mmCIF file of C-alpha atoms in Angstrom:
data_model
loop_
_atom_site.group_PDB
_atom_site.id
_atom_site.type_symbol
_atom_site.label_atom_id
_atom_site.label_comp_id
_atom_site.label_asym_id
_atom_site.label_seq_id
_atom_site.Cartn_x
_atom_site.Cartn_y
_atom_site.Cartn_z
ATOM 1 C CA MET A 1 0.000 0.002 -0.003
ATOM 2 C CA LYS A 2 1.660 3.199 -1.156
ATOM 3 C CA LEU A 3 0.841 6.514 0.533
ATOM 4 C CA ASP A 4 1.026 8.668 -2.589
ATOM 5 C CA GLN A 5 -1.041 11.597 -3.843
ATOM 6 C CA GLN A 6 -3.924 9.208 -4.529
ATOM 7 C CA ASN A 7 -4.395 8.882 -0.769
ATOM 8 C CA ARG A 8 -3.950 12.454 0.404
ATOM 9 C CA ASP A 9 -7.706 12.807 1.039
ATOM 10 C CA LEU A 10 -7.691 9.959 3.554
ATOM 11 C CA LEU A 11 -4.482 11.198 5.181
ATOM 12 C CA LEU A 12 -6.093 14.624 5.563
ATOM 13 C CA VAL A 13 -9.172 12.984 7.136
ATOM 14 C CA MET A 14 -7.040 11.190 9.730
ATOM 15 C CA VAL A 15 -4.896 14.258 10.482
ATOM 16 C CA LEU A 16 -8.000 16.429 10.993
ATOM 17 C CA ALA A 17 -9.557 13.783 13.265
ATOM 18 C CA VAL A 18 -6.440 13.629 15.443
ATOM 19 C CA THR A 19 -6.168 17.440 15.518
ATOM 20 C CA VAL A 20 -9.760 17.949 16.629
ATOM 21 C CA GLY A 21 -9.549 15.158 19.216
ATOM 22 C CA ALA A 22 -6.370 16.633 20.678
ATOM 23 C CA TRP A 23 -7.918 20.116 20.774
ATOM 24 C CA VAL A 24 -10.958 18.923 22.715
ATOM 25 C CA VAL A 25 -8.889 16.877 25.192
ATOM 26 C CA LEU A 26 -6.045 19.347 25.762
ATOM 27 C CA PHE A 27 -8.034 22.611 25.623
ATOM 28 C CA PRO A 28 -11.558 21.763 26.849
ATOM 29 C CA ASP A 29 -12.424 25.353 27.808
ATOM 30 C CA VAL A 30 -11.395 27.003 24.506
ATOM 31 C CA GLN A 31 -14.506 27.773 22.444
ATOM 32 C CA SER A 32 -14.408 29.319 18.965
ATOM 33 C CA PRO A 33 -16.270 29.181 15.627
ATOM 34 C CA LEU A 34 -13.325 27.227 14.178
ATOM 35 C CA ARG A 35 -13.762 24.564 16.849
ATOM 36 C CA VAL A 36 -17.470 24.279 15.968
ATOM 37 C CA VAL A 37 -16.680 23.822 12.265
ATOM 38 C CA LEU A 38 -13.915 21.284 12.890
ATOM 39 C CA GLY A 39 -16.030 19.509 15.495
ATOM 40 C CA PHE A 40 -18.871 19.170 12.983
ATOM 41 C CA LEU A 41 -16.461 17.721 10.421
ATOM 42 C CA ALA A 42 -14.993 15.295 12.958
ATOM 43 C CA MET A 43 -18.411 14.023 14.021
ATOM 44 C CA LEU A 44 -20.573 14.085 10.897
ATOM 45 C CA ALA A 45 -18.217 14.033 7.898
ATOM 46 C CA LEU A 46 -14.794 12.519 8.480
ATOM 47 C CA PRO A 47 -15.791 9.046 9.775
ATOM 48 C CA GLY A 48 -18.532 8.803 7.129
ATOM 49 C CA TYR A 49 -16.076 9.732 4.368
ATOM 50 C CA ALA A 50 -13.609 7.044 5.454
ATOM 51 C CA LEU A 51 -16.368 4.441 5.782
ATOM 52 C CA MET A 52 -17.716 5.453 2.374
ATOM 53 C CA ILE A 53 -14.308 4.692 0.803
ATOM 54 C CA VAL A 54 -14.216 1.356 2.635
ATOM 55 C CA LEU A 55 -17.588 0.369 1.144
ATOM 56 C CA PHE A 56 -17.281 2.032 -2.287
ATOM 57 C CA PRO A 57 -13.615 2.429 -3.308
ATOM 58 C CA ARG A 58 -14.251 2.382 -7.068
ATOM 59 C CA ARG A 59 -15.007 5.542 -9.016
ATOM 60 C CA SER A 60 -17.897 3.812 -10.804
ATOM 61 C CA ASP A 61 -19.640 2.721 -7.574
ATOM 62 C CA LEU A 62 -21.435 6.022 -6.909
ATOM 63 C CA ASP A 63 -21.744 9.516 -8.318
ATOM 64 C CA PHE A 64 -20.658 12.621 -6.416
ATOM 65 C CA ALA A 65 -24.090 13.498 -4.972
ATOM 66 C CA ASP A 66 -24.549 9.957 -3.590
ATOM 67 C CA ARG A 67 -21.098 10.042 -2.045
ATOM 68 C CA LEU A 68 -21.790 13.370 -0.366
ATOM 69 C CA ILE A 69 -25.052 12.085 1.116
ATOM 70 C CA LEU A 70 -23.386 8.888 2.297
ATOM 71 C CA CYS A 71 -20.526 10.858 3.785
ATOM 72 C CA LEU A 72 -22.979 12.391 6.263
ATOM 73 C CA GLY A 73 -25.308 9.396 6.599
ATOM 74 C CA LEU A 74 -22.584 6.826 7.310
ATOM 75 C CA SER A 75 -21.190 8.965 10.148
ATOM 76 C CA VAL A 76 -24.350 8.350 12.199
ATOM 77 C CA PRO A 77 -23.838 4.607 12.835
ATOM 78 C CA VAL A 78 -20.207 5.314 13.761
ATOM 79 C CA ILE A 79 -21.335 7.898 16.328
ATOM 80 C CA VAL A 80 -23.956 5.499 17.707
ATOM 81 C CA LEU A 81 -21.422 2.670 18.004
ATOM 82 C CA VAL A 82 -18.882 4.869 19.772
ATOM 83 C CA GLY A 83 -21.619 6.146 22.103
ATOM 84 C CA VAL A 84 -22.772 2.628 23.022
ATOM 85 C CA ILE A 85 -19.213 1.511 23.745
ATOM 86 C CA LEU A 86 -18.514 4.581 25.894
ATOM 87 C CA ASN A 87 -21.804 4.233 27.765
ATOM 88 C CA TYR A 88 -20.787 0.763 28.983
ATOM 89 C CA SER A 89 -17.187 1.733 29.698
ATOM 90 C CA PRO A 90 -15.674 3.501 32.729
ATOM 91 C CA PHE A 91 -15.108 6.618 30.596
ATOM 92 C CA MET A 92 -18.854 7.335 30.099
ATOM 93 C CA ILE A 93 -20.157 9.790 27.481
ATOM 94 C CA ARG A 94 -18.279 13.062 27.941
ATOM 95 C CA SER A 95 -16.722 15.545 25.511
ATOM 96 C CA ALA A 96 -13.190 14.249 25.955
ATOM 97 C CA SER A 97 -14.135 10.556 25.791
ATOM 98 C CA VAL A 98 -16.338 11.130 22.713
ATOM 99 C CA ALA A 99 -13.550 13.090 21.001
ATOM 100 C CA VAL A 100 -11.022 10.304 21.662
ATOM 101 C CA GLY A 101 -13.504 7.599 20.640
ATOM 102 C CA MET A 102 -14.384 9.347 17.352
ATOM 103 C CA THR A 103 -10.693 9.981 16.637
ATOM 104 C CA ILE A 104 -9.826 6.318 17.121
ATOM 105 C CA ALA A 105 -12.805 5.210 14.992
ATOM 106 C CA THR A 106 -11.928 7.637 12.171
ATOM 107 C CA VAL A 107 -8.254 6.652 12.138
ATOM 108 C CA LEU A 108 -9.177 2.931 12.054
ATOM 109 C CA LEU A 109 -11.670 3.505 9.240
ATOM 110 C CA GLY A 110 -9.085 5.613 7.406
ATOM 111 C CA GLY A 111 -6.578 2.765 7.623
ATOM 112 C CA MET A 112 -9.165 0.317 6.306
ATOM 113 C CA ALA A 113 -10.028 2.734 3.489
ATOM 114 C CA LEU A 114 -6.346 2.998 2.513
ATOM 115 C CA TRP A 115 -6.147 -0.784 2.320
ATOM 116 C CA ARG A 116 -9.408 -1.113 0.345
ATOM 117 C CA ARG A 117 -8.326 1.558 -2.130
ATOM 118 C CA SER A 118 -4.964 -0.159 -2.627
ATOM 119 C CA ARG A 119 -6.811 -3.292 -3.809
ATOM 120 C CA VAL A 120 -8.440 -1.382 -6.658
ATOM 121 C CA PRO A 121 -6.541 -0.738 -9.940
ATOM 122 C CA LEU A 122 -5.268 2.832 -10.072
ATOM 123 C CA PRO A 123 -7.465 4.046 -12.975
ATOM 124 C CA GLU A 124 -10.619 2.756 -11.249
ATOM 125 C CA ARG A 125 -10.016 4.254 -7.804
ATOM 126 C CA PHE A 126 -12.257 7.000 -6.482
ATOM 127 C CA THR A 127 -10.274 10.107 -5.512
ATOM 128 C CA PRO A 128 -11.719 13.601 -5.164
ATOM 129 C CA GLU A 129 -10.931 15.958 -8.005
ATOM 130 C CA LEU A 130 -8.632 18.928 -7.388
ATOM 131 C CA ARG A 131 -10.874 21.123 -9.546
ATOM 132 C CA PRO A 132 -14.491 20.184 -8.710
ATOM 133 C CA SER A 133 -17.265 21.178 -11.064
ATOM 134 C CA THR A 134 -19.750 23.950 -10.359
ATOM 135 C CA THR A 135 -22.420 21.366 -9.591
ATOM 136 C CA GLN A 136 -20.189 19.630 -7.049
ATOM 137 C CA VAL A 137 -19.334 22.938 -5.366
ATOM 138 C CA ALA A 138 -23.067 23.762 -5.180
ATOM 139 C CA TRP A 139 -23.777 20.396 -3.523
ATOM 140 C CA VAL A 140 -21.057 20.945 -0.922
ATOM 141 C CA VAL A 141 -22.216 24.471 -0.147
ATOM 142 C CA SER A 142 -25.832 23.327 0.166
ATOM 143 C CA PHE A 143 -24.952 20.589 2.627
ATOM 144 C CA ALA A 144 -22.705 22.970 4.595
ATOM 145 C CA LEU A 145 -25.552 25.490 4.915
ATOM 146 C CA MET A 146 -27.947 22.737 5.951
ATOM 147 C CA ALA A 147 -25.494 21.474 8.560
ATOM 148 C CA PHE A 148 -25.055 25.015 9.922
ATOM 149 C CA VAL A 149 -28.823 25.517 10.215
ATOM 150 C CA VAL A 150 -29.247 22.148 11.968
ATOM 151 C CA TYR A 151 -26.457 22.979 14.388
ATOM 152 C CA TRP A 152 -27.795 26.488 15.098
ATOM 153 C CA VAL A 153 -31.300 25.197 15.826
ATOM 154 C CA ALA A 154 -30.280 22.135 17.826
ATOM 155 C CA ARG A 155 -27.239 23.489 19.672
ATOM 156 C CA PRO A 156 -27.572 23.319 23.474
ATOM 157 C CA ASN A 157 -27.900 26.755 25.061
ATOM 158 C CA GLU A 158 -28.686 25.795 28.613
ATOM 159 C CA ARG A 159 -25.952 26.057 31.232
ATOM 160 C CA PHE A 160 -26.488 24.248 34.503
ATOM 161 C CA THR A 161 -24.941 22.358 37.391
ATOM 162 C CA GLU A 162 -26.037 18.923 38.485
ATOM 163 C CA PHE A 163 -26.291 18.732 42.278
ATOM 164 C CA TYR A 164 -27.388 15.507 43.920
ATOM 165 C CA VAL A 165 -26.847 13.330 46.948
ATOM 166 C CA LEU A 166 -25.960 9.639 47.220
ATOM 167 C CA GLY A 167 -26.474 7.311 50.144
ATOM 168 C CA PRO A 168 -23.763 5.177 51.834
ATOM 169 C CA GLN A 169 -23.959 2.491 49.123
ATOM 170 C CA GLY A 170 -23.717 4.989 46.273
ATOM 171 C CA GLY A 171 -27.408 4.991 45.316
ATOM 172 C CA LEU A 172 -29.868 7.831 45.001
ATOM 173 C CA GLU A 173 -32.412 6.202 47.309
ATOM 174 C CA ASN A 174 -30.513 4.335 50.019
ATOM 175 C CA TYR A 175 -29.881 7.182 52.464
ATOM 176 C CA ALA A 176 -31.254 6.950 55.990
ATOM 177 C CA ARG A 177 -35.018 7.407 56.191
ATOM 178 C CA GLN A 178 -35.397 7.397 59.972
ATOM 179 C CA LEU A 179 -33.038 9.151 62.344
ATOM 180 C CA ARG A 180 -32.891 10.093 65.996
ATOM 181 C CA PRO A 181 -32.014 13.720 66.859
ATOM 182 C CA GLY A 182 -28.227 13.948 67.004
ATOM 183 C CA GLU A 183 -27.725 10.580 65.263
ATOM 184 C CA ALA A 184 -24.829 10.475 62.788
ATOM 185 C CA PHE A 185 -25.402 9.465 59.176
ATOM 186 C CA THR A 186 -23.383 9.565 55.966
ATOM 187 C CA VAL A 187 -24.162 11.018 52.533
ATOM 188 C CA THR A 188 -22.114 11.885 49.477
ATOM 189 C CA LEU A 189 -22.691 15.251 47.737
ATOM 190 C CA VAL A 190 -21.965 15.257 43.993
ATOM 191 C CA LEU A 191 -21.556 18.165 41.565
ATOM 192 C CA ARG A 192 -21.268 18.012 37.766
ATOM 193 C CA ASN A 193 -20.393 21.239 35.993
ATOM 194 C CA PHE A 194 -22.175 21.923 32.700
ATOM 195 C CA GLU A 195 -21.734 25.714 32.812
ATOM 196 C CA ARG A 196 -19.369 25.675 29.794
ATOM 197 C CA ARG A 197 -16.609 27.187 31.897
ATOM 198 C CA ARG A 198 -14.495 26.339 34.905
ATOM 199 C CA MET A 199 -16.383 26.859 38.138
ATOM 200 C CA GLU A 200 -15.874 26.989 41.896
ATOM 201 C CA TYR A 201 -18.723 26.476 44.341
ATOM 202 C CA ARG A 202 -19.614 26.871 48.006
ATOM 203 C CA LEU A 203 -21.812 24.427 49.901
ATOM 204 C CA ARG A 204 -23.688 24.838 53.152
ATOM 205 C CA VAL A 205 -25.497 22.306 55.351
ATOM 206 C CA PRO A 206 -27.754 24.517 57.486
ATOM 207 C CA PHE A 207 -29.067 21.718 59.734
ATOM 208 C CA ASP A 208 -25.526 20.746 60.862
ATOM 209 C CA PRO A 209 -23.583 23.903 61.841
ATOM 210 C CA ALA A 210 -20.512 21.817 62.626
ATOM 211 C CA ILE A 211 -19.887 21.304 58.905
ATOM 212 C CA GLY A 212 -19.519 25.005 58.224
ATOM 213 C CA GLU A 213 -19.067 26.185 54.644
ATOM 214 C CA LEU A 214 -17.409 23.901 52.101
ATOM 215 C CA HIS A 215 -15.442 25.176 49.109
ATOM 216 C CA THR A 216 -14.842 23.049 46.067
ATOM 217 C CA PRO A 217 -11.709 23.188 43.922
ATOM 218 C CA VAL A 218 -11.975 24.549 40.382
ATOM 219 C CA ILE A 219 -14.135 22.116 38.373
ATOM 220 C CA ALA A 220 -13.684 21.995 34.603
ATOM 221 C CA HIS A 221 -16.658 21.956 32.235
ATOM 222 C CA GLU A 222 -18.240 18.486 32.437
ATOM 223 C CA GLY A 223 -16.045 17.772 35.443
ATOM 224 C CA THR A 224 -17.334 16.021 38.585
ATOM 225 C CA TRP A 225 -16.678 16.701 42.249
ATOM 226 C CA ALA A 226 -17.840 14.510 45.128
ATOM 227 C CA ARG A 227 -17.488 14.722 48.900
ATOM 228 C CA THR A 228 -18.635 12.254 51.531
ATOM 229 C CA LEU A 229 -19.907 13.916 54.710
ATOM 230 C CA ARG A 230 -20.665 12.503 58.137
ATOM 231 C CA LEU A 231 -23.572 14.576 59.456
ATOM 232 C CA LYS A 232 -25.768 14.737 62.566
ATOM 233 C CA ALA A 233 -29.549 14.844 62.469
ATOM 234 C CA PRO A 234 -31.052 18.047 63.886
ATOM 235 C CA ALA A 235 -33.313 18.290 66.927
ATOM 236 C CA GLY A 236 -37.012 17.819 66.423
ATOM 237 C CA SER A 237 -39.512 15.114 65.668
ATOM 238 C CA GLY A 238 -41.716 13.886 62.840
ATOM 239 C CA ARG A 239 -41.298 14.462 59.138
ATOM 240 C CA THR A 240 -38.316 16.810 58.632
ATOM 241 C CA GLN A 241 -36.678 18.320 55.569
ATOM 242 C CA LEU A 242 -32.861 18.391 55.546
ATOM 243 C CA ASN A 243 -31.505 21.090 53.252
ATOM 244 C CA PHE A 244 -28.227 21.269 51.305
ATOM 245 C CA GLU A 245 -27.374 24.576 49.600
ATOM 246 C CA LEU A 246 -25.081 25.250 46.631
ATOM 247 C CA TYR A 247 -23.672 28.700 45.811
ATOM 248 C CA ARG A 248 -21.673 30.079 42.926
ATOM 249 C CA PRO A 249 -19.064 32.830 43.481
ATOM 250 C CA GLY A 250 -20.884 36.043 44.338
ATOM 251 C CA ASP A 251 -24.244 34.370 45.036
ATOM 252 C CA SER A 252 -26.107 35.583 48.128
ATOM 253 C CA THR A 253 -28.964 33.125 47.666
ATOM 254 C CA PRO A 254 -28.618 29.419 46.876
ATOM 255 C CA TYR A 255 -28.072 28.542 43.196
ATOM 256 C CA ARG A 256 -29.259 24.982 43.801
ATOM 257 C CA GLN A 257 -30.854 23.244 46.819
ATOM 258 C CA LEU A 258 -31.273 19.621 47.786
ATOM 259 C CA TYR A 259 -33.887 18.288 50.181
ATOM 260 C CA LEU A 260 -33.779 14.999 52.022
ATOM 261 C CA ARG A 261 -36.984 14.143 53.851
ATOM 262 C CA VAL A 262 -36.476 11.965 56.919
ATOM 263 C CA ASP A 263 -38.510 11.004 59.987
ATOM 264 C CA LEU A 264 -37.005 12.102 63.295
ATOM 265 C CA VAL A 265 -38.041 9.591 65.934
ATOM 266 C CA GLY A 266 -37.318 9.105 69.639
ATOM 267 C CA SER A 267 -34.308 10.780 71.161
ATOM 268 C CA THR A 268 -30.637 10.029 71.569
ATOM 269 C CA GLN A 269 -29.591 7.959 74.553
ATOM 270 C CA PRO A 270 -27.259 9.538 77.103
#
C-alpha cells in the first residue's frame, strides 16, 4: 500500500480527526467558531467519508451526490457505536471521551479505506478531483448550509450544574429514612459542571452547623466533584426536611438546593 497523492484525502481525514480530538482533550475550555466547524467535520463528515471509501472504493460505484449524502449518513452509525461503547465503559459519554472515541474510529476507518483503495486498480479508484465542477461545489455548499442551520437550531444553550446526593452504598435512594435527633449518618454530595466554563462552588449544610461552609476546587466543564460527609440529624420530631445549599461565586442566595426528607423519631440515649 503506497501513501502517494492518490491517498492524500484519507491522510487529511485522519490528520484532521487527530487534531480535533487533541484540541478537545487538551483545551476543553477553549470555544471558537473554528472549533465548531472542525467538530462538525470530525463528528458528521470525516468518519462517514472514510467508511464510504471502505464500502465504495471504485469511481464507478457512486456519483458525487450519492457520495456526499453517504458521507454524512454513514457517520451516524459510527457515532452511535462509539456512544454505546462509551456508555458501557468506565469513561462514560463526555466531551473528551467522545472526542477520543471518534478519533480512534476515524483513524481505524481511514486505515481500512487505505487498504481497500490499494486493492483497486489505479485508474478505477475513487479520488476527489482537485478542480471540482460547479455542480459539485453547489452540492457541498448546500450541505454545509444545511449542517449550519441544523447545528444552530439544535445546539444546546442551557448552562446548569447537576447537584445531587448519594447514600452510603452509592445509590440515589438508600440514604437513612429514619433518624434520631443527633444521630450520625453519611451522605455523598456530587456536583457536575455543565456551565461551559471552569467553576468553583460553596456548599452549606444549614441543619448541621458543625460542617460550616465547604469550598470546592476549580471544576472543569463536564467535570465532577464529590465529597462524603458525616452529618448529625437536627433536633425535632416527625417528618423533617434536611437542606443542602449550593452557591456560585458572588451568590447571596442558593443557586441549587437539595432536600432529604427523613422521619425524626425518639431521642438520643445519654
